[in-house]
Amino acid sequence: MDAIIPAPVYVKPVPAESFTLTSATVVSATGAGVPVAEHLAAQLDISVVEGTGGAIALTLDEAAVTHPEGYRLCVGKERVTLAAGTPAGLFAGVQTLLQLHSDRVIAGGEVRDEPRFAHRGAMLDMSRHFYTVAEVKRFVDQLARFKLNVLHLHLTDDQGWRIEIRSWPRLATVGGGTQVGGGGGGYYTQDDYRDLVAYAAARHITVVPEIDVPGHTTAALASYPELNADGVAPAVFTGRGDATGFSSLATGKEVTYRFMGDVLREVAALTPGEYLHLGTDETHATPEDERLRFLDRVLPMVADLGKSVMGWHEILRSPDPPVSTVPQYWGRASSDPAMASAVARGQRVLLSPAHRVYLDMKYEPGMEIGYDWAGCVDVADVYGWDPGTYMEGVPEAAVLGIEAPLWSETLRSYADVEAMAFPRLAAVAELGWSPRSAHDWDSFARRLAAYGPRWDADGVNYHRSAQIRWR
Ligand code: IFG
């Protein structure tokens, strides 16, 4: 019971009370708990019964916990009970239960748990390199194991537009036709995308789609000549390196706003979650006054669709954004006046300091893949900070959560995605979920070493960081 990642709020191991699964073991649940029971049953290869009589019993009971994602797990020799106020809480408890299970034995004892931050996310850059629905589902499975609950998909950039927009079909068919290095490419039809969103939702993971504008737009500009200021479409960009921030939508042309309205309407219709991410990073090719006018017209479009806006922290340079707008900080400073004043006016923020959670940074010098413009970032660097106190003028209550971006310029395959994401995402998960009182590097490093065999069993190509004594 002492190897759970992320560390729970309260754990009382009782080894003598371990539960042994037999062929007769069933898991029971009622109502909205049944899909969670089915997820657990599939993982343990047992069956589900409706009701309350299973040797493993999942119960929805608001009185059991105080946090919407909280749960209480009791493992005894005869019975395992898991109670939560919501299916998300039950699902979190199931992830803990699965980590207590090995070889048909569930370690005995009690766990009471709830998350510290609401948003515990990972971002996957689908644009620089495209990943199939099957690969993203594998990624989602691994996020769920660590109670991460947001998947931010970077769907558009200079190198690729990855989602079908029915009113502008060439965005996907032309804009999605290649990727970094040329060749490859691909895109999600709206049915593919709905399938992904539903798969993530069944694992209590919310998808945040990013349509990066007005910069990082070569794939869109290559798809429609009229989107370009001079009416001439460039080729889709297949380069990488420090070549970012060179493109811009024609923010002075009316057609750009029809384009934005159509795109945002179709993406919002595919998004059950609260947020659409508008990027707004590195708009070096957009005149500042035009950029402000662009945001002034586009932010209300998102509100009119009933959604809230997320954006890289440059979005704070916009005229009076709605208080619901969440800036995602990707800098390396521990103070930023714009962030502090956003918090002062009531906005919450998302923290992604590049030198702590940019998972496209090399673990150590000399690696074939990854960048190092924010320095090398090994597991201890990801673990070694506190989102609750990281930024001046940003108290814990203003921190919606943390998110680890994985940019894919240098990632040649999905195996590279797993090598950069794991084990560092386990550290992100602990920072996002566990109480600060449970923060302890030696404990985490020991638990991570103990977790390694589970990644081996799942066939995950995790990086054997030199900082961890892998088994
Ligand atoms: N910064 C760019 C990304 C990507 C990254 C690679 C942001 C918000 C460098 N923008 O990070 O598109 O190129 O490390």
Short mmCIF file of C-alpha atoms in Angstrom, two decimals, residues 158 170 174-175 217-225 227-228 232-237:
data_model
loop_
_atom_site.label_atom_id
_atom_site.label_comp_id
_atom_site.label_asym_id
_atom_site.label_seq_id
_atom_site.Cartn_x
_atom_site.Cartn_y
_atom_site.Cartn_z
CA ASP A 158 2.50 25.48 -39.10
CA ARG A 170 -9.12 21.70 -47.30
CA VAL A 174 -4.41 19.96 -47.58
CA GLY A 175 -3.37 21.33 -44.17
CA THR A 217 -1.10 29.06 -38.87
CA THR A 218 0.87 28.01 -41.98
CA ALA A 219 -1.17 24.80 -42.42
CA ALA A 220 -4.39 26.87 -42.60
CA LEU A 221 -2.81 29.52 -44.84
CA ALA A 222 -1.56 26.74 -47.17
CA SER A 223 -5.12 25.38 -47.45
CA TYR A 224 -6.95 28.55 -48.55
CA PRO A 225 -5.26 31.36 -50.55
CA LEU A 227 -6.78 33.45 -45.83
CA ASN A 228 -3.47 35.06 -46.81
CA VAL A 232 -1.16 33.57 -52.18
CA ALA A 233 -1.05 30.25 -50.27
CA PRO A 234 2.37 29.12 -48.96
CA ALA A 235 3.28 25.41 -48.77
CA VAL A 236 2.59 23.58 -45.51
CA PHE A 237 5.74 24.03 -43.38
#
